[in-house]
Short mmCIF file of C-alpha atoms in Angstrom, two decimals:
data_model
loop_
_atom_site.label_atom_id
_atom_site.label_comp_id
_atom_site.label_asym_id
_atom_site.label_seq_id
_atom_site.Cartn_x
_atom_site.Cartn_y
_atom_site.Cartn_z
CA MET A 1 0.00 0.00 0.00
CA SER A 2 1.34 3.42 -0.97
CA VAL A 3 0.18 7.03 -1.04
CA LEU A 4 -0.60 8.49 -4.46
CA VAL A 5 -1.84 11.94 -5.49
CA LEU A 6 -3.30 12.89 -8.86
CA GLY A 7 -4.26 16.49 -9.54
CA MET A 8 -3.99 19.70 -11.49
CA SER A 9 -3.13 23.22 -10.44
CA HIS A 10 -2.39 26.72 -11.71
CA ARG A 11 1.02 25.39 -12.69
CA THR A 12 -0.31 22.76 -15.11
CA ALA A 13 -3.77 23.79 -16.32
CA PRO A 14 -5.36 26.93 -17.79
CA ILE A 15 -7.94 28.68 -15.64
CA GLU A 16 -10.76 27.46 -17.90
CA VAL A 17 -9.87 23.81 -17.25
CA LEU A 18 -9.39 24.42 -13.52
CA GLU A 19 -12.83 26.00 -13.34
CA ARG A 20 -14.39 22.96 -15.03
CA ALA A 21 -12.55 20.57 -12.73
CA SER A 22 -13.20 22.52 -9.51
CA LEU A 23 -15.32 20.85 -6.86
CA ASP A 24 -17.70 22.38 -4.37
CA THR A 25 -18.14 20.67 -1.00
CA ASP A 26 -20.82 18.24 -2.19
CA ASP A 27 -18.91 17.35 -5.37
CA GLY A 28 -15.78 16.72 -3.33
CA VAL A 29 -17.66 14.34 -1.04
CA LYS A 30 -19.15 12.48 -3.99
CA LEU A 31 -15.74 12.13 -5.66
CA SER A 32 -14.19 10.80 -2.43
CA HIS A 33 -16.78 8.03 -2.29
CA LYS A 34 -16.56 7.25 -6.01
CA VAL A 35 -12.81 6.86 -5.69
CA LEU A 36 -13.28 4.23 -2.99
CA GLU A 37 -15.37 2.11 -5.35
CA SER A 38 -12.12 1.16 -7.06
CA PRO A 39 -10.76 -2.19 -5.84
CA HIS A 40 -7.26 -0.68 -5.87
CA ILE A 41 -7.99 2.18 -3.41
CA THR A 42 -8.72 2.02 0.33
CA GLU A 43 -8.58 5.69 1.46
CA SER A 44 -9.18 9.08 -0.16
CA VAL A 45 -8.96 12.82 0.59
CA VAL A 46 -9.91 15.54 -1.92
CA ILE A 47 -8.45 19.06 -1.90
CA SER A 48 -10.22 21.59 -4.13
CA THR A 49 -9.41 25.32 -4.23
CA CYS A 50 -9.59 27.96 -6.93
CA ASN A 51 -6.02 27.08 -7.93
CA ARG A 52 -5.85 23.30 -7.48
CA VAL A 53 -7.84 20.07 -7.48
CA GLU A 54 -6.08 17.05 -5.99
CA VAL A 55 -7.11 13.56 -4.89
CA TYR A 56 -4.90 11.76 -2.39
CA VAL A 57 -5.40 8.00 -2.06
CA GLU A 58 -3.93 4.97 -0.37
CA ALA A 59 -3.53 2.56 -3.26
CA GLU A 60 -2.70 -1.12 -3.61
CA ARG A 61 -1.93 -0.90 -7.33
CA PHE A 62 -0.37 2.18 -8.93
CA HIS A 63 -1.57 1.77 -12.51
CA GLY A 64 -5.05 0.64 -11.57
CA ALA A 65 -5.49 3.65 -9.26
CA ILE A 66 -4.20 6.10 -11.88
CA GLU A 67 -6.57 4.75 -14.52
CA GLU A 68 -9.56 5.13 -12.22
CA LEU A 69 -8.63 8.60 -10.93
CA SER A 70 -7.94 10.05 -14.37
CA ARG A 71 -11.24 8.63 -15.63
CA LEU A 72 -13.13 10.29 -12.75
CA PHE A 73 -11.34 13.61 -13.34
CA ALA A 74 -12.25 13.56 -17.03
CA GLU A 75 -15.84 12.58 -16.28
CA HIS A 76 -16.32 15.42 -13.80
CA ALA A 77 -14.67 18.06 -16.02
CA GLY A 78 -16.61 16.93 -19.08
CA LEU A 79 -13.42 16.30 -21.03
CA GLY A 80 -12.04 13.27 -22.79
CA ARG A 81 -9.43 11.33 -20.88
CA ASP A 82 -6.86 12.00 -23.60
CA GLU A 83 -7.59 15.73 -23.27
CA ILE A 84 -7.30 16.01 -19.52
CA VAL A 85 -4.16 13.91 -18.97
CA HIS A 86 -2.04 16.74 -20.38
CA TYR A 87 -3.00 18.89 -17.39
CA LEU A 88 -2.61 16.26 -14.67
CA TYR A 89 0.37 15.45 -12.47
CA VAL A 90 1.00 12.33 -10.42
CA HIS A 91 3.15 11.91 -7.32
CA TYR A 92 3.71 8.53 -5.73
CA ASP A 93 4.90 7.40 -2.32
CA GLU A 94 7.84 9.62 -1.22
CA ALA A 95 7.07 12.26 -3.88
CA ALA A 96 3.41 12.35 -2.76
CA VAL A 97 4.46 12.97 0.84
CA ALA A 98 6.83 15.75 -0.19
CA HIS A 99 4.15 17.33 -2.39
CA LEU A 100 1.49 17.46 0.33
CA PHE A 101 3.94 18.89 2.87
CA SER A 102 4.94 21.59 0.36
CA VAL A 103 1.29 22.38 -0.38
CA ALA A 104 0.41 22.73 3.31
CA ALA A 105 3.44 24.97 3.87
CA GLY A 106 2.34 27.31 1.06
CA LEU A 107 5.35 26.50 -1.13
CA ASP A 108 3.24 25.28 -4.05
CA SER A 109 0.75 28.16 -3.93
CA MET A 110 0.46 30.83 -6.59
CA ILE A 111 1.42 33.25 -3.81
CA LEU A 112 4.31 31.65 -1.94
CA GLY A 113 3.71 31.39 1.77
CA GLU A 114 -0.01 32.22 1.75
CA SER A 115 -1.73 30.71 4.78
CA GLN A 116 -5.20 30.17 3.29
CA ILE A 117 -4.16 26.81 1.86
CA LEU A 118 -3.46 25.50 5.37
CA GLY A 119 -7.10 26.01 6.33
CA GLN A 120 -8.21 24.39 3.07
CA VAL A 121 -6.09 21.30 3.75
CA ARG A 122 -7.60 21.11 7.24
CA GLN A 123 -11.14 21.37 5.86
CA SER A 124 -10.38 18.62 3.34
CA LEU A 125 -9.19 16.28 6.08
CA GLN A 126 -12.18 17.08 8.31
CA SER A 127 -14.56 16.38 5.43
CA ALA A 128 -12.87 13.03 4.76
CA GLN A 129 -13.06 12.15 8.46
CA ALA A 130 -16.77 13.03 8.58
CA GLU A 131 -17.42 10.89 5.49
CA SER A 132 -15.17 8.04 6.69
CA THR A 133 -13.18 8.06 3.43
CA VAL A 134 -9.88 8.55 5.25
CA GLY A 135 -8.08 5.79 7.16
CA PRO A 136 -5.01 5.59 9.39
CA SER A 137 -2.48 6.11 6.61
CA LEU A 138 -3.81 9.34 5.07
CA ASN A 139 -5.00 10.62 8.45
CA THR A 140 -1.46 10.40 9.81
CA LEU A 141 -0.05 11.98 6.65
CA PHE A 142 -2.46 14.94 6.66
CA GLN A 143 -2.11 15.56 10.39
CA GLN A 144 1.64 15.77 9.88
CA ALA A 145 1.18 18.13 6.91
CA LEU A 146 -0.95 20.46 9.03
CA ARG A 147 1.66 20.47 11.76
CA ILE A 148 4.38 21.33 9.22
CA GLY A 149 2.30 24.15 7.77
CA LYS A 150 1.81 25.65 11.22
CA ARG A 151 5.49 25.24 12.01
CA GLY A 152 6.54 27.10 8.86
CA HIS A 153 4.37 30.09 9.74
CA ALA A 154 5.38 30.02 13.41
CA GLU A 155 9.14 29.77 12.88
CA THR A 156 9.51 32.15 9.90
CA SER A 157 7.93 35.30 8.49
CA ILE A 158 6.93 33.68 5.20
CA ASP A 159 3.44 35.18 5.70
CA LEU A 160 4.96 38.55 4.82
CA LEU A 161 6.08 37.51 1.35
CA ALA A 162 2.87 38.31 -0.52
CA PRO A 163 2.25 41.66 1.26
CA SER A 164 5.89 42.65 0.70
CA ILE A 165 5.61 41.93 -3.04
CA VAL A 166 2.44 44.02 -3.33
CA THR A 167 4.01 46.87 -1.35
CA ALA A 168 7.15 46.80 -3.49
CA ALA A 169 5.06 46.74 -6.66
CA LEU A 170 2.97 49.75 -5.66
CA ASP A 171 6.08 51.62 -4.56
CA ALA A 172 7.61 50.96 -7.98
CA ALA A 173 4.42 52.14 -9.68
CA GLY A 174 4.86 55.59 -8.17
CA GLU A 175 2.94 57.71 -5.72
CA ALA A 176 -0.78 58.03 -6.36
CA THR A 177 -2.39 61.41 -6.94
CA ASP A 178 -5.97 62.44 -6.27
CA THR A 179 -6.90 61.53 -9.83
CA THR A 180 -5.00 58.25 -10.32
CA ARG A 181 -7.35 55.45 -11.41
CA TYR A 182 -6.59 51.78 -10.80
CA LEU A 183 -7.84 48.64 -12.51
CA VAL A 184 -7.19 45.37 -10.66
CA ALA A 185 -7.60 42.23 -12.79
CA GLY A 186 -8.18 39.17 -10.64
CA ALA A 187 -9.92 38.46 -7.35
CA GLY A 188 -7.62 36.02 -5.56
CA THR A 189 -5.23 36.47 -2.66
CA MET A 190 -2.84 38.81 -4.46
CA ALA A 191 -5.64 40.94 -5.93
CA SER A 192 -7.24 41.24 -2.51
CA LEU A 193 -3.91 42.31 -1.02
CA ALA A 194 -3.44 44.89 -3.77
CA VAL A 195 -6.89 46.40 -3.17
CA ARG A 196 -6.39 46.39 0.60
CA THR A 197 -2.99 48.06 0.31
CA LEU A 198 -4.33 50.76 -2.02
CA VAL A 199 -7.19 51.56 0.34
CA GLU A 200 -4.85 51.61 3.34
CA ARG A 201 -2.62 54.06 1.45
CA GLY A 202 -5.52 56.44 1.13
CA VAL A 203 -6.65 55.77 -2.44
CA ALA A 204 -10.39 56.46 -2.66
CA PRO A 205 -12.34 53.22 -3.29
CA ALA A 206 -14.23 54.99 -6.09
CA ARG A 207 -10.95 55.18 -8.05
CA ILE A 208 -10.34 51.41 -7.82
CA MET A 209 -12.10 49.03 -10.22
CA VAL A 210 -11.90 45.24 -9.98
CA THR A 211 -12.58 42.73 -12.75
CA ASN A 212 -12.55 38.94 -12.77
CA ARG A 213 -13.76 36.13 -15.02
CA THR A 214 -16.13 35.11 -12.24
CA TYR A 215 -18.00 38.32 -11.45
CA GLN A 216 -19.21 37.06 -8.07
CA ARG A 217 -15.64 36.83 -6.80
CA ALA A 218 -14.94 40.38 -7.94
CA TYR A 219 -18.08 41.53 -6.17
CA GLU A 220 -16.78 40.03 -2.92
CA LEU A 221 -14.01 42.67 -3.02
CA VAL A 222 -16.66 45.32 -3.66
CA ALA A 223 -18.51 44.23 -0.52
CA THR A 224 -15.30 44.16 1.54
CA PHE A 225 -13.61 47.38 0.44
CA GLY A 226 -16.33 49.43 -1.28
CA VAL A 227 -14.49 49.52 -4.60
CA GLY A 228 -16.13 49.28 -8.02
CA ALA A 229 -16.43 46.20 -10.21
CA VAL A 230 -16.71 45.65 -13.95
CA ARG A 231 -17.58 42.45 -15.76
CA TRP A 232 -14.74 40.69 -17.56
CA GLU A 233 -16.22 41.21 -21.03
CA ALA A 234 -16.47 44.98 -20.40
CA MET A 235 -12.97 45.31 -18.94
CA ASP A 236 -11.46 47.18 -21.92
CA VAL A 237 -13.64 50.21 -21.20
CA GLU A 238 -12.09 50.55 -17.75
CA LEU A 239 -8.65 49.70 -19.07
CA ALA A 240 -8.86 52.74 -21.37
CA ALA A 241 -9.55 54.94 -18.34
CA ALA A 242 -7.00 53.44 -15.95
CA ASP A 243 -3.65 55.00 -15.08
CA VAL A 244 -2.38 51.83 -13.36
CA LEU A 245 -3.25 48.24 -14.24
CA ILE A 246 -2.53 45.61 -11.58
CA SER A 247 -2.96 42.11 -13.00
CA CYS A 248 -2.96 38.84 -11.09
CA THR A 249 -5.57 36.66 -12.75
CA GLY A 250 -4.12 33.16 -12.40
CA ALA A 251 -4.43 32.53 -16.15
CA THR A 252 -1.85 30.27 -17.79
CA GLY A 253 -1.46 32.53 -20.83
CA VAL A 254 -1.09 36.23 -21.59
CA VAL A 255 -4.20 38.30 -20.82
CA PHE A 256 -2.91 41.71 -21.87
CA ASP A 257 -0.89 41.64 -25.08
CA ARG A 258 0.79 44.62 -26.76
CA ALA A 259 -2.10 45.24 -29.15
CA ARG A 260 -4.61 45.39 -26.32
CA ILE A 261 -2.54 47.92 -24.40
CA GLU A 262 -2.04 50.02 -27.52
CA ARG A 263 -5.81 50.09 -28.10
CA ALA A 264 -6.29 51.27 -24.53
CA THR A 265 -3.78 54.11 -24.97
CA PRO A 266 -4.26 55.35 -28.56
CA ASP A 267 -3.04 58.84 -27.73
CA GLY A 268 0.15 57.58 -26.10
CA ARG A 269 -0.98 58.58 -22.61
CA PRO A 270 1.19 57.18 -19.82
CA MET A 271 0.09 53.97 -18.13
CA THR A 272 1.83 51.79 -15.58
CA LEU A 273 1.37 48.01 -15.82
CA VAL A 274 2.02 45.89 -12.73
CA ASP A 275 2.11 42.14 -13.41
CA LEU A 276 1.84 40.14 -10.16
CA ALA A 277 0.93 36.87 -11.87
CA LEU A 278 2.89 33.64 -12.31
CA PRO A 279 2.90 32.84 -15.15
CA ARG A 280 2.77 36.42 -16.39
CA ASP A 281 -0.50 38.09 -17.41
CA ILE A 282 1.10 40.90 -19.41
CA ALA A 283 3.19 40.35 -22.54
CA PRO A 284 6.79 41.40 -21.88
CA ASP A 285 7.07 43.31 -25.17
CA VAL A 286 4.74 46.04 -23.83
CA ALA A 287 7.86 47.38 -22.12
CA GLU A 288 9.05 48.49 -25.57
CA LEU A 289 6.27 51.12 -25.69
CA ALA A 290 7.72 54.47 -24.68
CA HIS A 291 4.63 55.61 -22.78
CA ILE A 292 4.23 52.37 -20.79
CA GLY A 293 5.85 51.56 -17.46
CA HIS A 294 6.14 47.81 -16.91
CA ILE A 295 6.76 46.09 -13.57
CA ASP A 296 6.66 42.29 -13.27
CA MET A 297 7.59 39.57 -10.79
CA LYS A 298 11.08 39.22 -12.27
CA VAL A 299 11.86 42.84 -11.50
CA LEU A 300 10.36 42.56 -8.02
CA ALA A 301 12.23 39.31 -7.34
CA GLU A 302 15.53 40.94 -8.26
CA ARG A 303 14.82 43.80 -5.87
CA ALA A 304 13.93 41.37 -3.10
CA ALA A 305 16.76 38.88 -3.71
CA ASP A 306 18.59 39.84 -0.54
CA SER A 307 15.55 40.35 1.64
CA GLU A 308 14.81 38.44 4.83
CA VAL A 309 11.56 37.17 3.28
CA VAL A 310 13.49 35.23 0.64
CA ALA A 311 15.54 33.69 3.45
CA ASP A 312 12.28 32.70 5.13
CA VAL A 313 11.19 30.81 2.00
CA ALA A 314 14.47 28.90 2.08
CA ALA A 315 13.94 28.19 5.78
CA VAL A 316 10.46 26.77 5.15
CA ARG A 317 11.83 24.60 2.33
CA ALA A 318 14.43 23.26 4.77
CA ILE A 319 11.68 22.53 7.33
CA VAL A 320 9.68 20.62 4.72
CA ASP A 321 12.72 18.63 3.55
CA GLY A 322 13.60 17.65 7.11
CA GLU A 323 10.03 16.67 7.94
CA VAL A 324 9.74 14.55 4.78
CA ASN A 325 12.86 12.62 5.79
CA SER A 326 11.57 12.15 9.34
CA PHE A 327 8.16 10.99 8.16
CA LEU A 328 9.61 8.47 5.73
CA ALA A 329 12.03 7.16 8.36
CA ALA A 330 9.16 6.64 10.81
CA LYS A 331 7.16 4.91 8.09
CA ALA A 332 10.09 2.60 7.33
CA ALA A 333 10.47 1.83 11.02
CA SER A 334 6.79 0.94 11.33
CA ARG A 335 7.17 -1.51 8.45
CA VAL A 336 10.12 -3.33 9.98
CA THR A 337 8.64 -3.55 13.50
CA PRO A 338 6.24 -6.45 12.72
CA THR A 339 9.12 -8.49 11.34
CA VAL A 340 11.26 -7.86 14.41
CA VAL A 341 8.35 -8.83 16.64
CA ALA A 342 7.79 -11.98 14.58
CA LEU A 343 11.44 -12.98 14.84
CA ARG A 344 11.40 -12.51 18.60
CA GLY A 345 8.18 -14.49 18.75
CA MET A 346 9.78 -17.34 16.84
CA ALA A 347 12.76 -17.24 19.19
CA THR A 348 10.46 -17.39 22.22
CA GLU A 349 8.70 -20.44 20.82
CA ILE A 350 12.06 -22.15 20.23
CA VAL A 351 13.19 -21.36 23.79
CA GLN A 352 9.94 -22.73 25.21
CA ALA A 353 10.23 -25.91 23.14
CA GLU A 354 13.84 -26.49 24.17
CA THR A 355 13.01 -25.78 27.81
CA ALA A 356 10.22 -28.34 27.73
CA ARG A 357 12.54 -30.90 26.09
CA LEU A 358 15.24 -30.40 28.71
CA GLU A 359 12.78 -30.56 31.59
CA SER A 360 11.40 -33.86 30.32
CA ARG A 361 14.91 -35.36 30.06
CA LEU A 362 16.24 -33.90 33.32
CA GLY A 363 13.37 -34.75 35.62
CA ASP A 364 15.39 -34.50 38.88
CA LEU A 365 15.95 -30.72 38.58
CA THR A 366 14.74 -28.50 41.40
CA ASP A 367 12.36 -25.62 40.74
CA ALA A 368 15.24 -23.17 41.12
CA GLN A 369 17.35 -25.12 38.62
CA ARG A 370 14.48 -25.27 36.13
CA ALA A 371 14.03 -21.48 36.44
CA GLU A 372 17.74 -20.99 35.87
CA VAL A 373 17.67 -23.14 32.71
CA ARG A 374 14.72 -21.14 31.34
CA GLN A 375 16.44 -17.85 32.10
CA ALA A 376 19.73 -18.98 30.56
CA LEU A 377 18.05 -20.02 27.31
CA LYS A 378 16.13 -16.71 27.19
CA ARG A 379 19.36 -14.72 27.73
CA VAL A 380 21.07 -16.59 24.88
CA SER A 381 18.10 -15.91 22.61
CA ASP A 382 17.94 -12.21 23.50
CA LYS A 383 21.67 -11.71 22.97
CA LEU A 384 21.63 -13.48 19.63
CA LEU A 385 18.73 -11.35 18.38
CA HIS A 386 19.76 -7.97 19.81
CA GLN A 387 22.39 -6.98 17.25
CA PRO A 388 20.51 -8.30 14.19
CA THR A 389 17.30 -6.46 15.12
CA VAL A 390 19.23 -3.24 15.70
CA ARG A 391 20.93 -3.66 12.33
CA VAL A 392 17.59 -4.23 10.61
CA GLN A 393 16.54 -0.70 11.57
CA GLN A 394 19.91 0.75 10.54
CA LEU A 395 19.77 -0.90 7.14
CA VAL A 396 16.21 0.31 6.51
CA ASP A 397 17.17 3.90 7.40
CA GLY A 398 20.48 3.80 5.56
CA PRO A 399 21.42 5.27 2.18
CA ALA A 400 20.90 1.94 0.43
CA GLY A 401 17.19 2.28 1.17
CA LEU A 402 16.78 -1.43 1.93
CA THR A 403 13.35 -2.80 2.72
CA TYR A 404 13.00 -4.92 5.83
CA ALA A 405 12.98 -8.05 3.67
CA ASP A 406 16.26 -6.99 2.04
CA ALA A 407 17.70 -6.26 5.46
CA LEU A 408 16.77 -9.69 6.78
CA ALA A 409 18.26 -11.37 3.73
CA ASP A 410 21.46 -9.38 4.16
CA LEU A 411 21.73 -10.21 7.85
CA PHE A 412 20.91 -13.89 7.80
CA ALA A 413 21.86 -14.86 4.20
CA LEU A 414 18.35 -16.17 3.77
CA ASP A 415 16.99 -17.41 0.48
CA PRO A 416 13.97 -15.48 -0.94
CA ALA A 417 11.49 -18.15 0.13
CA ALA A 418 12.65 -17.99 3.73
CA VAL A 419 12.50 -14.20 3.75
CA GLN A 420 8.98 -14.26 2.32
CA ALA A 421 7.87 -16.69 5.01
CA VAL A 422 9.25 -14.57 7.86
CA SER A 423 7.82 -11.39 6.31
CA ALA A 424 4.40 -13.01 6.05
CA VAL A 425 4.52 -13.85 9.74
CA GLY A 426 5.44 -10.24 10.49
CA GLU A 427 2.58 -8.84 8.44
CA GLY A 428 0.16 -11.18 10.12
CA SER A 429 1.20 -9.91 13.55
CA ALA A 430 0.73 -6.23 12.61
#
């Protein structure tokens, strides 16, 4: 049994496909149960946000699980399987553990370090617990991921990365005047931060317009900050009136190309374009226009290269790497424990059998002598098994990456059949 994750995110799929594949709470519950109908899968947890859809499973067969999961993804999104596979990624076993830990820590988010994903991972686990689709394996994995996410935010200032990027971007865009008009394209975390920062800097909400493909999400910013909103299809009207465009849509392709910007500024009036999206929303060749100021994440990253926030990202990555190693080591130890217990059980049975044989042959022994014989045989057994059982754990944790069966074979020069027999006993005692 191994952990497997199949999913898509802002890194692999265009926003249109992500929107089709997204799951509300009820859809997520239904998918979790459908996944468990596969004979190859015993546990499932679904994570669905505006930027990712992922299904984590405990699987007995890799290929069988992948076939079933990709079919369910395609069915839900209304796409052919051959169409959707181009947008999907798969992580298995160690890679799946590392991926979930990175997700929970905010390292795989569109906005590095954002904490919202931690709450979304928690909600996904709670939903799976309520629906009984999660078992001991994924429950342990997700609980550890939540702990790592909390640790990253507690031990570093990675939370400040997104606000610092927005602040640097607005500083680079220049000081606002009483007539400066802003158009914010997008309604996610970065867009919300941009609007909040503008309002906190004293920009009148009436001079801030928000647009998004999903109008309802744009309207949520209207309700929160009192800014204006324009529908996506009418955005060019506001673009022609804006002095500063701040774009962070989450699209996988260019939203504002050179021709579109030129149409919005036919008289060559100055406009500043701030691209906070990854991948970029604004075509880089707009910087060639003399009347256009262009600021993107590359420029901002270069300015922040020596900042403490960048060091915090590295620190969180180090936390995740260390926790992945610890988790895998504990998992390896749990696998070898049944075998060690089985070996000691076999030794105990041998000691008992030999004790009974001796007692039947040496009938004139006193009770004290009989006790001494039993204790002597037990001491011999314990001493013979001590070093091998310690070495089993060392071999499993070592760089060779041996399984417990490999370790036993190496220690006792056992043939494969003998190893399989001992392993079977160990699994039965788990």
